[in-house]
Amino acid sequence: MSGKVETMTPELKAFIEEWKTKPGNLIMVLHRVQQTYGYIPREIAIETAELLDVPLAKIYGVVTFYNFFRLQKAGKYNVQVCLGTACYLRGGDDIIKEFEKELGVGVNTTTPDGLFSVEAVRCLGCCGLAPVAVVNGEVHGKLETKNVAGIIDQYRKLG
Amino acid sequence: MAFESYVLVCGGTACCSGGADNIVEAFASELAAAGLKDKVQVVKTGCLGFCEQGPIVKILPQGTFYVQVKAEDVKEIVAEHLVKGRVVQRLCYDPEQAKKLVAEANIPFYQKQYRIVLRNCGVIDPEKIDDYIARDGYKAIEKVLFEMTPEQVVDEILKSGLRGRGGAGFPTGMKWKFAMMQPKGQKYMVCNADEGDPGAYMDRSTLEGDPHSILEAMIIAGYAIGASKGFIYIRAEYPLAIRRLEVAIEQATELGLLGKDILGSGFDFEIELRFGAGAFVCGEETALLQSIEGNRGMPKPRPPFPAVKGLWGRPTVINNVETLANIPVIINKGADWFNKIGTATTKGTKVFALTGKVNNSGLIEVPMGTTLREIIFDVGGGIRGGHQFKAAQTGGPSGGIIPPQFLDTPIDYESLAKIGSIMGSGGLIVMDETDCVVDIAKFYLDFTVDESCGKCAPCRIGGRKLLNYLNKITDGRGTEDDIVQMQNISDAMCKASLCGLGQTASNPVKSTLRYFMDEYMEHIRDKKCRSGKCSKLISYTIDPAKCKGCTACARKCPAGAISGAVKTPHVIDQSKCIKCGACEATCKFGAISHG
Ligand SMILES: Cc1cc2nc3c(=O)[nH]c(=O)nc-3n(C[C@H](O)[C@H](O)[C@H](O)COP(=O)(O)O)c2cc1C
Ligand code: SF4
Ligand code: SF4
Ligand code: FES
Ligand code: FES
């Protein structure tokens, strides 16, 4: 996982070429990088800097400013627990603690088997279902701490 | 061909997570099996607002409203309702187990609502442009492009009294006028779909449920100010809204409603999407423009205002999603229709994401001037679980907390400001007596400190200091002097911060201090949190009279804080106790309590 050197896919390269001349392209390109690899790998950042002709420092400046971009690979299943206001009021902090307890990792860390990572996010826009957690885009709403183990199992079974 | 009935299945984010897609499939196969395929049309719509009770299915023309529907229920709905015309009672919304409410019009949640912005949400299939057109969609464009000058469009919006729904309430027509008056040349129209208030999803639902209305409004605005290019800056966290916008842009372009020479009018306009990346401050307009330009989203001092010098130095108008959703209706129905709705200073309606401790949490739209009481108790169905209303928060992290004595205030920009809150973008969070106002203030400060861009000191340092004081108080280490300090810092942040984030970040603190000083004092003097939320202030004690010495609690305690011999009363060592509550839950004799 960590030692792996990523190489630029032809699709990504084509995307960068397409956006190269558009003003203000950097964030859109970084979104595509993250979509491709699940994070912003250093070697890809270097290559992107060359292709777009921007300093690498600018890329890191942008990546570290925005919460959405990550410099480390997430787990195969990334658990995003909502700590927006609606979820907080209905016990979102207990849900995240339960995930941490069940998985044995803290926020923004990945389990040793690379299967799960836990992330705290602020409002996923389904506050009506508070408290909410999203696993790889799948919404789990009206959570109670007792549901957490079952959700983890459900993904663990998928491997 | 007209259909006899329509089955509307909510395809909003909340209902989709409850299996809306399976329900749509089930209807398709059950209707085919019943031979009703040509008589009943199934439509997957945007959010109907009643997300808490989802997945929602609505049957037209009767307006029957089914809640918490599962794919397994579909067979029965088809056989009973669509074949035999009998309502499936068990799936109707039923607040007090009493009378079954059948039609949407009878559900209190909808009775006080008035839908302008959400006119199409939950009614049309957002991925079909024909559905939008059938409901007067893109009609306003024709009127604007062929019958009105840009000046007339701006005048109409000015006359309507529409004010920005992104938070600040600036008159939209005025903003357009400034940009229109700038010399000709490249100008930009930007839609702010960054929706940063944590706990609010008005804009998301509008974009998901009625994306074309935003495109139409942007074209109108572009025409009025003389811009040929528009950007929608949307949160990357909203994938469904992004997809629906992409579909909508493609469809509109195909019909010649976007692109070169729109409908043969000679007016060109194109729209591009730009994604946010999880920075709250990018909702602030100057930071947003920085972000579109591909930079770190740091605010800039104003003036110059974006209407004069915006994207790449060119005149730019930035409007919020909900502001824009009003535009086509105002053009179609006229400013004089719109400005009769609402209060003296604030026209039209407001969409709120009603959440927290209310029975019916969901997305609502009410005329300006509706009272909080009507919203929370009539539309929202009151407080959950028989608890007491304690306070409501509007305006998210920039807003204030509103205590019960103001429940009858008719809401508009001015009335909310007067009681120390703001309209904000539409988050409306309801709290009951189990919520601690000091903890809530801490929650918001924690958010703004996290999200401060760090450019200016009052926000960066002041916010951190306020948060430290709040932590101290909720930990039971607070002093009365801390309150004075907090007030001073709050004032300084308001006055000296560069952008709206820092200027308003202390509002949750200021308003809780103003209305709930007694609770702050309880935390400080009595080391007590009446709601029990501040766990460090709780202490667990064993009543020796009730304790039978069964040792159950001592075995459960993860901290080894409980000691005592078998069959003699046990005691808790407060210095070891981590306040987990396990002992209280374990004791069969009710001997352990906390306070
Ligand atoms: C910290 C901060 C966050 C903001 N977030 C948003 C937002 O998420 N959405 C929005 O429309 N406006 C937001 N605004 C307000 C915008 O700066 C701007 O006033 C608004 O988009 C203008 O559109 P309107 O006139 O249609 O309301 C924010 C302002 C500040 C200071
Ligand atoms: S007030 Fe806060 S968010 Fe705004 S510019 Fe200053 S540091 Fe940045
Ligand atoms: S609250 Fe938890 S830590 Fe404290 S005495 Fe009870 S079981 Fe032990
Ligand atoms: S607050 Fe959690 S989804 Fe909005
Ligand atoms: S998502 Fe279905 S009612 Fe809101």
mmCIF file of N, CA and C and ligand atoms in Angstrom, chain B residues 164-168 170 175 192 194-197 203 280-281 283-285 318-320 323 499-501, ligand 1:
data_model
loop_
_atom_site.group_PDB
_atom_site.id
_atom_site.type_symbol
_atom_site.label_atom_id
_atom_site.label_comp_id
_atom_site.label_asym_id
_atom_site.label_seq_id
_atom_site.Cartn_x
_atom_site.Cartn_y
_atom_site.Cartn_z
ATOM 1 N N GLY B 164 -30.667 38.208 -1.318
ATOM 2 C CA GLY B 164 -29.825 37.014 -1.402
ATOM 3 C C GLY B 164 -30.096 36.015 -0.293
ATOM 4 N N ARG B 165 -30.272 34.755 -0.671
ATOM 5 C CA ARG B 165 -30.575 33.716 0.309
ATOM 6 C C ARG B 165 -29.324 33.014 0.846
ATOM 7 N N GLY B 166 -28.152 33.474 0.391
ATOM 8 C CA GLY B 166 -26.908 32.848 0.850
ATOM 9 C C GLY B 166 -26.537 33.251 2.266
ATOM 10 N N GLY B 167 -27.244 34.204 2.810
ATOM 11 C CA GLY B 167 -26.984 34.576 4.192
ATOM 12 C C GLY B 167 -27.113 36.059 4.466
ATOM 13 N N ALA B 168 -26.500 36.873 3.608
ATOM 14 C CA ALA B 168 -26.396 38.288 3.939
ATOM 15 C C ALA B 168 -27.651 39.085 3.577
ATOM 16 N N PHE B 170 -28.488 40.591 0.718
ATOM 17 C CA PHE B 170 -28.266 41.757 -0.137
ATOM 18 C C PHE B 170 -29.248 41.731 -1.311
ATOM 19 N N LYS B 175 -27.314 44.055 -6.911
ATOM 20 C CA LYS B 175 -26.061 43.401 -7.280
ATOM 21 C C LYS B 175 -25.958 43.291 -8.803
ATOM 22 N N ASN B 192 -23.286 30.056 -6.348
ATOM 23 C CA ASN B 192 -22.647 29.548 -5.139
ATOM 24 C C ASN B 192 -23.431 28.340 -4.628
ATOM 25 N N ASP B 194 -21.924 25.991 -2.676
ATOM 26 C CA ASP B 194 -20.926 25.399 -1.777
ATOM 27 C C ASP B 194 -21.566 24.945 -0.463
ATOM 28 N N GLU B 195 -22.748 25.443 -0.198
ATOM 29 C CA GLU B 195 -23.522 25.049 0.990
ATOM 30 C C GLU B 195 -22.692 24.521 2.152
ATOM 31 N N GLY B 196 -22.067 25.441 2.851
ATOM 32 C CA GLY B 196 -21.113 25.025 3.875
ATOM 33 C C GLY B 196 -21.688 24.822 5.260
ATOM 34 N N ASP B 197 -22.835 25.401 5.563
ATOM 35 C CA ASP B 197 -23.400 25.279 6.902
ATOM 36 C C ASP B 197 -23.587 23.800 7.234
ATOM 37 N N ASP B 203 -29.842 23.695 -0.619
ATOM 38 C CA ASP B 203 -29.343 23.872 -1.974
ATOM 39 C C ASP B 203 -29.125 22.523 -2.646
ATOM 40 N N PHE B 280 -14.973 25.343 4.213
ATOM 41 C CA PHE B 280 -16.150 26.159 4.504
ATOM 42 C C PHE B 280 -15.962 27.592 4.045
ATOM 43 N N VAL B 281 -14.738 28.120 4.221
ATOM 44 C CA VAL B 281 -14.497 29.525 3.917
ATOM 45 C C VAL B 281 -14.715 29.806 2.426
ATOM 46 N N GLY B 283 -17.218 29.249 0.763
ATOM 47 C CA GLY B 283 -18.569 29.753 0.536
ATOM 48 C C GLY B 283 -18.583 31.272 0.518
ATOM 49 N N GLU B 284 -17.592 31.872 1.160
ATOM 50 C CA GLU B 284 -17.462 33.332 1.160
ATOM 51 C C GLU B 284 -17.066 33.737 -0.246
ATOM 52 N N GLU B 285 -17.693 34.802 -0.772
ATOM 53 C CA GLU B 285 -17.597 35.019 -2.213
ATOM 54 C C GLU B 285 -16.191 35.290 -2.740
ATOM 55 N N ILE B 318 -22.191 36.853 -7.961
ATOM 56 C CA ILE B 318 -22.272 35.560 -7.278
ATOM 57 C C ILE B 318 -23.624 35.495 -6.594
ATOM 58 N N ASN B 319 -24.383 34.476 -6.925
ATOM 59 C CA ASN B 319 -25.666 34.280 -6.257
ATOM 60 C C ASN B 319 -25.786 32.864 -5.746
ATOM 61 N N ASN B 320 -26.514 32.772 -4.671
ATOM 62 C CA ASN B 320 -26.783 31.493 -4.040
ATOM 63 C C ASN B 320 -27.834 30.703 -4.848
ATOM 64 N N THR B 323 -31.500 31.724 -4.124
ATOM 65 C CA THR B 323 -31.773 33.033 -4.722
ATOM 66 C C THR B 323 -32.136 32.826 -6.191
ATOM 67 N N CYS B 499 -13.055 38.641 6.953
ATOM 68 C CA CYS B 499 -14.226 38.170 6.204
ATOM 69 C C CYS B 499 -15.352 37.764 7.139
ATOM 70 N N GLY B 500 -16.474 37.437 6.531
ATOM 71 C CA GLY B 500 -17.671 37.087 7.281
ATOM 72 C C GLY B 500 -17.472 35.933 8.235
ATOM 73 N N LEU B 501 -16.565 35.030 7.936
ATOM 74 C CA LEU B 501 -16.381 33.883 8.832
ATOM 75 C C LEU B 501 -15.953 34.351 10.212
HETATM 76 C C1 LIG C 1 -17.763 32.041 5.835
HETATM 77 C C2 LIG C 1 -18.849 32.231 4.830
HETATM 78 C C3 LIG C 1 -19.459 31.136 4.257
HETATM 79 C C4 LIG C 1 -20.447 31.286 3.304
HETATM 80 N N1 LIG C 1 -21.012 30.175 2.765
HETATM 81 C C5 LIG C 1 -21.954 30.324 1.805
HETATM 82 C C6 LIG C 1 -22.535 29.184 1.206
HETATM 83 O O1 LIG C 1 -22.216 28.047 1.547
HETATM 84 N N2 LIG C 1 -23.467 29.360 0.238
HETATM 85 C C7 LIG C 1 -23.847 30.610 -0.167
HETATM 86 O O2 LIG C 1 -24.666 30.715 -1.059
HETATM 87 N N3 LIG C 1 -23.330 31.711 0.401
HETATM 88 C C8 LIG C 1 -22.392 31.597 1.363
HETATM 89 N N4 LIG C 1 -21.847 32.729 1.922
HETATM 90 C C9 LIG C 1 -22.312 34.044 1.441
HETATM 91 C C10 LIG C 1 -21.550 34.455 0.185
HETATM 92 O O3 LIG C 1 -20.376 35.125 0.559
HETATM 93 C C11 LIG C 1 -22.354 35.385 -0.686
HETATM 94 O O4 LIG C 1 -22.802 36.432 0.090
HETATM 95 C C12 LIG C 1 -23.536 34.746 -1.348
HETATM 96 O O5 LIG C 1 -23.177 33.602 -2.046
HETATM 97 C C13 LIG C 1 -24.144 35.746 -2.285
HETATM 98 O O6 LIG C 1 -25.293 35.226 -2.889
HETATM 99 P P1 LIG C 1 -26.745 35.810 -2.576
HETATM 100 O O7 LIG C 1 -26.667 37.306 -2.672
HETATM 101 O O8 LIG C 1 -27.587 35.207 -3.630
HETATM 102 O O9 LIG C 1 -27.087 35.366 -1.211
HETATM 103 C C14 LIG C 1 -20.859 32.577 2.908
HETATM 104 C C15 LIG C 1 -20.267 33.688 3.509
HETATM 105 C C16 LIG C 1 -19.284 33.529 4.463
HETATM 106 C C17 LIG C 1 -18.680 34.736 5.078
#
